[in-house]
CSV table of C-alpha atoms and ligand atoms in Angstrom, one decimal:
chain,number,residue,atom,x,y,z
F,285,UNK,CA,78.8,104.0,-144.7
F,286,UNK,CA,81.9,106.9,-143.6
F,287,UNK,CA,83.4,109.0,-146.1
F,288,UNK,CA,85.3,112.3,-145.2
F,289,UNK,CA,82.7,114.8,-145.5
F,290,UNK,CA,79.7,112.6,-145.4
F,291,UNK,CA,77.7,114.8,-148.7
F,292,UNK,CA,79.6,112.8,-151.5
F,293,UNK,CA,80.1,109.1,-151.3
F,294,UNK,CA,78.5,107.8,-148.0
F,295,UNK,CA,75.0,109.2,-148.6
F,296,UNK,CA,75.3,107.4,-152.0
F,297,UNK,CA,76.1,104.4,-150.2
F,298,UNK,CA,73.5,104.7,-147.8
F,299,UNK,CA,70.9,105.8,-150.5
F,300,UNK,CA,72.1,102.5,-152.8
F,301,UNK,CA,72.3,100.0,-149.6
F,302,UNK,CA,69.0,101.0,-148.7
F,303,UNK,CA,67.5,100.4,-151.9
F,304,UNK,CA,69.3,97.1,-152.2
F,305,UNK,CA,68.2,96.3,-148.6
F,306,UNK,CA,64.3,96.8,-150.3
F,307,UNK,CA,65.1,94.8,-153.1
F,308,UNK,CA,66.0,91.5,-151.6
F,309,UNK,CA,63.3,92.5,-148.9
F,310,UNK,CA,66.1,92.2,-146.1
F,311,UNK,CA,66.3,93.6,-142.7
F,312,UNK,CA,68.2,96.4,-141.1
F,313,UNK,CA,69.4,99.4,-140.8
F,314,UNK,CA,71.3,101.9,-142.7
F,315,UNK,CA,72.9,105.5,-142.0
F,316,UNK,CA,76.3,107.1,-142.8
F,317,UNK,CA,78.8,109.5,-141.6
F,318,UNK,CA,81.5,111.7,-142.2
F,319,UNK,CA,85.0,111.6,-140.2
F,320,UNK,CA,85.7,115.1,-140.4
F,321,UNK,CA,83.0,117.9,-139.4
F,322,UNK,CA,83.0,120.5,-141.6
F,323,UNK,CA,79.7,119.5,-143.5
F,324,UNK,CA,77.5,118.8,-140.5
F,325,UNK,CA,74.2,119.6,-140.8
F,326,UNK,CA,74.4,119.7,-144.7
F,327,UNK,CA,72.3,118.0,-147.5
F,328,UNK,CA,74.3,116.4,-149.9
F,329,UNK,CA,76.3,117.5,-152.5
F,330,UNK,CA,74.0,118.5,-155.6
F,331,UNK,CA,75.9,116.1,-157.9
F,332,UNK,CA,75.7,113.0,-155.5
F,333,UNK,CA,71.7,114.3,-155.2
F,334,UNK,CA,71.6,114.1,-159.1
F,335,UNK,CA,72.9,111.0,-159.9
F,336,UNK,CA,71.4,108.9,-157.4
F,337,UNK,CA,68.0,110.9,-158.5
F,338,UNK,CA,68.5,109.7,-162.3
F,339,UNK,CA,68.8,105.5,-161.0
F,340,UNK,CA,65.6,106.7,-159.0
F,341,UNK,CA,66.8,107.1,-155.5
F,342,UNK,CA,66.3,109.9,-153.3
F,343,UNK,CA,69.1,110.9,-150.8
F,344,UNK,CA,67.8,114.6,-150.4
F,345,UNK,CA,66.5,113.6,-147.5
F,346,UNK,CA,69.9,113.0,-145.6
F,347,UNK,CA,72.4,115.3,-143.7
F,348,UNK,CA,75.5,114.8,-142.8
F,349,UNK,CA,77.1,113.8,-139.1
F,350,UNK,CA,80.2,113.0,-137.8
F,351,UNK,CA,80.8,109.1,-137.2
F,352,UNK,CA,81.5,108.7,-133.3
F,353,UNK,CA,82.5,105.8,-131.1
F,354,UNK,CA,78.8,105.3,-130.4
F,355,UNK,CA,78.4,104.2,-134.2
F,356,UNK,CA,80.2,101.1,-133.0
F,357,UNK,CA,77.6,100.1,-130.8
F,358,UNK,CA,74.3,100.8,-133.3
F,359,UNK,CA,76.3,99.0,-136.1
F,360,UNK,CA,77.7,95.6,-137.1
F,361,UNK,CA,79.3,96.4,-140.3
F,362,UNK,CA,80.9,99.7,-141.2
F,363,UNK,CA,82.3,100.7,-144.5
F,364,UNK,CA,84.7,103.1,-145.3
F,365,UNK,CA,85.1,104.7,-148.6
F,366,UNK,CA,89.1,104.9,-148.5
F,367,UNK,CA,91.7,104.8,-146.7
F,368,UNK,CA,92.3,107.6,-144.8
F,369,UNK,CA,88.4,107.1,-143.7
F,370,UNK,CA,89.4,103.6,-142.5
F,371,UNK,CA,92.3,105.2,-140.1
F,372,UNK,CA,90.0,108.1,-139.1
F,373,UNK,CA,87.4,105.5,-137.7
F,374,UNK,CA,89.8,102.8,-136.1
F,375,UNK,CA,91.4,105.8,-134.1
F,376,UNK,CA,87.7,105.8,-132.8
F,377,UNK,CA,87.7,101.9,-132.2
F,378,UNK,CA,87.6,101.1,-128.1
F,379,UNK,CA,88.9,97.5,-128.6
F,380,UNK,CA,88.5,94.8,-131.2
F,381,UNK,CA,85.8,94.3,-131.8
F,382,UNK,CA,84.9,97.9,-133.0
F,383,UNK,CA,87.6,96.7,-134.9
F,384,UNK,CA,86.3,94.1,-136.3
F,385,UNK,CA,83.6,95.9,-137.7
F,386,UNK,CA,85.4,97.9,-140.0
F,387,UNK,CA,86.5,97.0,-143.9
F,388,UNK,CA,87.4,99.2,-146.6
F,389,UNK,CA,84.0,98.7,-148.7
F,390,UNK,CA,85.6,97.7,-151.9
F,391,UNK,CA,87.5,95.1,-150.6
F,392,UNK,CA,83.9,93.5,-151.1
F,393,UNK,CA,84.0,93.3,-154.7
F,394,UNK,CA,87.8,93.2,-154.8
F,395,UNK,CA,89.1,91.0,-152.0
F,396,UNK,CA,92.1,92.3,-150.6
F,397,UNK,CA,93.2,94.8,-152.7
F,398,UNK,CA,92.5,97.9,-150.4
F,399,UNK,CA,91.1,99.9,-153.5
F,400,UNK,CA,89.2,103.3,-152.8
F,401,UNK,CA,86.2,105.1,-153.4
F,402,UNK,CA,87.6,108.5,-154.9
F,403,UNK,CA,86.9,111.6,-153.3
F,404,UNK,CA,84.8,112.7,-156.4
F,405,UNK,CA,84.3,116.1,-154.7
F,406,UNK,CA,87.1,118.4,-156.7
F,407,UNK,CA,86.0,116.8,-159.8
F,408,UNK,CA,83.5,116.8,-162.2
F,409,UNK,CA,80.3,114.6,-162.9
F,410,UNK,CA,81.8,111.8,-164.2
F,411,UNK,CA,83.0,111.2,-161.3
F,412,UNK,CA,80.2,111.1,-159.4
F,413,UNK,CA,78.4,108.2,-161.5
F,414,UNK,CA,82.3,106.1,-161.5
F,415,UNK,CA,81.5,106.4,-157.7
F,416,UNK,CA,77.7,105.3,-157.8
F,417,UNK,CA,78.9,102.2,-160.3
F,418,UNK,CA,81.4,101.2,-157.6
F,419,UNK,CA,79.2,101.2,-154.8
F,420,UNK,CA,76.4,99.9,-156.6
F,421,UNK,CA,78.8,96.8,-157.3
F,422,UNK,CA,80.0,96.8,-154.0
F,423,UNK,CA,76.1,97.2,-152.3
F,424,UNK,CA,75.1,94.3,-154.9
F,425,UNK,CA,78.0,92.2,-153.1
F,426,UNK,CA,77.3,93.3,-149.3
F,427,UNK,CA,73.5,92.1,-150.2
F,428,UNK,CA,74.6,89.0,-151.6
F,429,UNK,CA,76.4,88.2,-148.2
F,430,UNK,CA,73.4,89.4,-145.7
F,431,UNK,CA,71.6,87.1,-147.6
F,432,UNK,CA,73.8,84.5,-147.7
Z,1626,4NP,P1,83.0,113.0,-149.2
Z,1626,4NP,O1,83.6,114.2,-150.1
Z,1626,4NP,O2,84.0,112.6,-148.2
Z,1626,4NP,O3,82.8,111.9,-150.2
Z,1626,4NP,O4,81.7,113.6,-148.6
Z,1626,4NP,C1,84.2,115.3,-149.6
Z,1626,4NP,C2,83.4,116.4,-149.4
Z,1626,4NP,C3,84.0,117.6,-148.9
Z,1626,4NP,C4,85.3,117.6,-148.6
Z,1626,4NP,C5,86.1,116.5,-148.8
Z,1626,4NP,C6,85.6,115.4,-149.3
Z,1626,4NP,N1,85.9,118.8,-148.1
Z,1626,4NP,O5,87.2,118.8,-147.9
Z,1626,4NP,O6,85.2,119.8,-147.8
């Protein structure tokens, strides 16, 4: 899961695909990133802390890192949260098949469309759950297909 900063929207996709990952008692491995560095090292943001807190999951745990080229070889699907995320990590991509790991995550419950996660990080609360309700949807989905 690769946002910008790696404290708003990727650890609540990591702390959501997790959980989801626990639900339907499936296998693997989940972890996110940020494609810019200037959060390293950081918990996340208090907001994305709170709301994943009050759907009873706990991301405090988590600090952010910078997605690198090695990330293509510890992972078989990576989602980005927009679009400049998706450009940031195919400028990492070695060849195709890095490529080919690589989708825009809502494109999972909206095929095609290239719609983003905002970057709820300016803004208030709200945003913060519009983003947990789109993952959630899109986790549901990504579930669905491991399964499958
Ligand atoms: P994220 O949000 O990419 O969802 O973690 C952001 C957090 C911090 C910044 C940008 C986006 N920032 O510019 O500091």
């Amino acid at each position: 899961m690769v946002c910008l900063g790696n404290i708003c929207r990727s650890p609540l996709a990591e702390g959501i695909m997790k959980s989801k990952l626990e639900e339907h008692g499936l296998p693997g491995t989940v972890d996110s990133a940020g494609t810019a560095s200037y959060h390293i090292g950081e918990s996340p943001d208090s907001r994305s802390e709170e709301t994943a807190r009050k759907y009873g999951i706990d991301i405090s745990y988590q600090r952010a890192r910078a997605f690198s080229s090695a990330d293509f070889d510890r992972f078989d699907l990576i989602f980005a949260m927009d679009r400049e995320n998706y450009n940031n990590i195919m400028r990492l991509a070695r060849n195709e098949r890095d490529r080919s790991k690589v989708e825009l995550i809502l494109n999972r419950l909206h095929p095609g469309k290239d719609m983003e996660v905002p970057d709820p990080y300016y803004g208030g609360k709200d945003g913060f759950e519009k983003v947990y309700r789109m993952l959630d949807a899109s986790c549901d989905q990504i579930a669905l297909s491991i399964k499958n």
